[in-house]
Amino acid sequence: MRRRGFTLIELLVVIAIIAVLIALLLPAVQSAREAARRAQCVNNLKQIGLAAHNYESTNGVFPPGAITKTLAEQNAPGAGWGHWGTQAISWRVLVLPYIEQNNAFNNINFTQWAQNGAGATIQTVWNMSFSSFLCPSDGQNENGFRAVNVATGQYPMFTPPGAIKVPITNYNMSFGDNYAMLPLGTANPWETPLPLANPTLPRIGFNGFWGTTGVVNYGGETGGMRGFSDYRTMGVARIASVTDGTSNTAFAGEALPAQDGNNEFWTASSAGSGMTIPLNWYTGDASKCDYGDQSNLHNRCNYASRGFKSLHPGGANFLFADGSVKFIKNSINLLTYCAIGSRAGGEVVSADSY
């Protein structure tokens, strides 16, 4: 008696059905996983927003973009980044006590410069990574670390200890809508393609919003960014100074360390991103840039990499000054995007425009 079994055609049909089911289910599974990661990212930003507001309640000001003075001097009226050569520690350090990281905060040596200290007296702390500052959708962040940089552990600038892992972050404070580093016509210019800006005016990009140069006058204070990550001599931001409305102004957003050579958690040069650079503007991987010898590993690929970007499909999460988190799409109008970046620019932005 012949044994019954599946014929070759029947087996092929079953395999084909299984393959079709997998093809149908896999995108749904991936979408569900991304939704969970995006929700965690939103939660991270809300936690940072709560910490920033608790800092503001305690000190009367939002955390400055960087610490270049004593903590008391930094929070004083008119205080800004000051000048390089002092601590140059990022704003993230200041909010550590408000996200239950008091021990790490208490072990930071605020008398040493983050990039040119007297030695790795607190190397354990400086090699810490914080999950609240990492987006789970970024699979390139090496569990919160990136290999090799001189600006960590408070080692002397040009005598690093060799290849070491640097704590990184996916969340930067906003420079605002006049991110400007060099005057027009100087080295390393970056501008958006012509269709993205009014062709009768200077284009938006590396040199700021429609031709803004490296030194601007904003609210009577020169050299300042129009967002929250104060630059050089601009004073710290207060709630009262956000005249555009806290619910209309971006405080912080997402960044991708793999595309930016300057996303260290601790250092001042990694404090913020600019909103004159279109959202998710791809500039290549920082690891593929030619940094030269070890003395200038800290340099970025180019300033165009300092825009907000994420690996979420279609856009990125942003923390607004009122503590809310909103997802901004890549398709946002660039002028609307810039308006969200300024805290006192007087622009009118409706909620349905982004």
C-alpha angles and dihedrals in degrees: 000000000000116000115239120233145140118300120227091254092052091050091050091050092051091048091049092051091050091049091051091049091050091048090052097044101041096070089048091051092047091048091051091050092049090048089055092048091048090050089052090050090052090050091051092053092046089053090051090047092052090049091050092051092047088052089050092049090052100042104024092238137071115256109280119242091251143359115241098149138036114301091252092050091045094057094045121109111276093017117143139157091299111196135323115265098068128080100308092191119157129248091252090075091061095056095049093096089055094056094050095266098120093135093057091046093049091054096054114110103224092184093068129075114245091227104033111028134148094260144305096299091151102028093145092061094042090054093055122114123202121216091207088068096049127086111222091214091065104089091175098068095090093229092307100317138094125198123253130001132147095219101080140086091024092274118159109277099245100030105062119170092246129262108359133163115255122209109238137189139214095207125076131178116244120261086193133225100319101059099167130163108160135020119258115282097026128114123304098018116184125188136167119252111278097252090063094063140041103281091215092060135054110281126256119252142066094013095049137253110347097332102330108160132214095278117049136172113232124167092343093305120105129217096026136137118234093230131059105280096086116215126214109312101004114116125245118273124254129191089250090057092059093085093159087067128266091248090056099047128079114229100180141349146180127297136180115230091197089066097041127058089204109061100110113147097227108038130091095226087064094052103108154002131227128240096210087079111080115255113271092006102172115225102168131260117308090220089065094056122101104245095172119216126353093270093074102033087119093068118104125233091250136319092262087075090067095084126109115268142154144181093242109116112258103003147340141273119254131194111221125209093255090060096257122128121220133183111232117200125228088238094066114132108258094229090052089048091053091048090055087054097059118078097196107018097117095233120150111229123177120211092237093060095079 
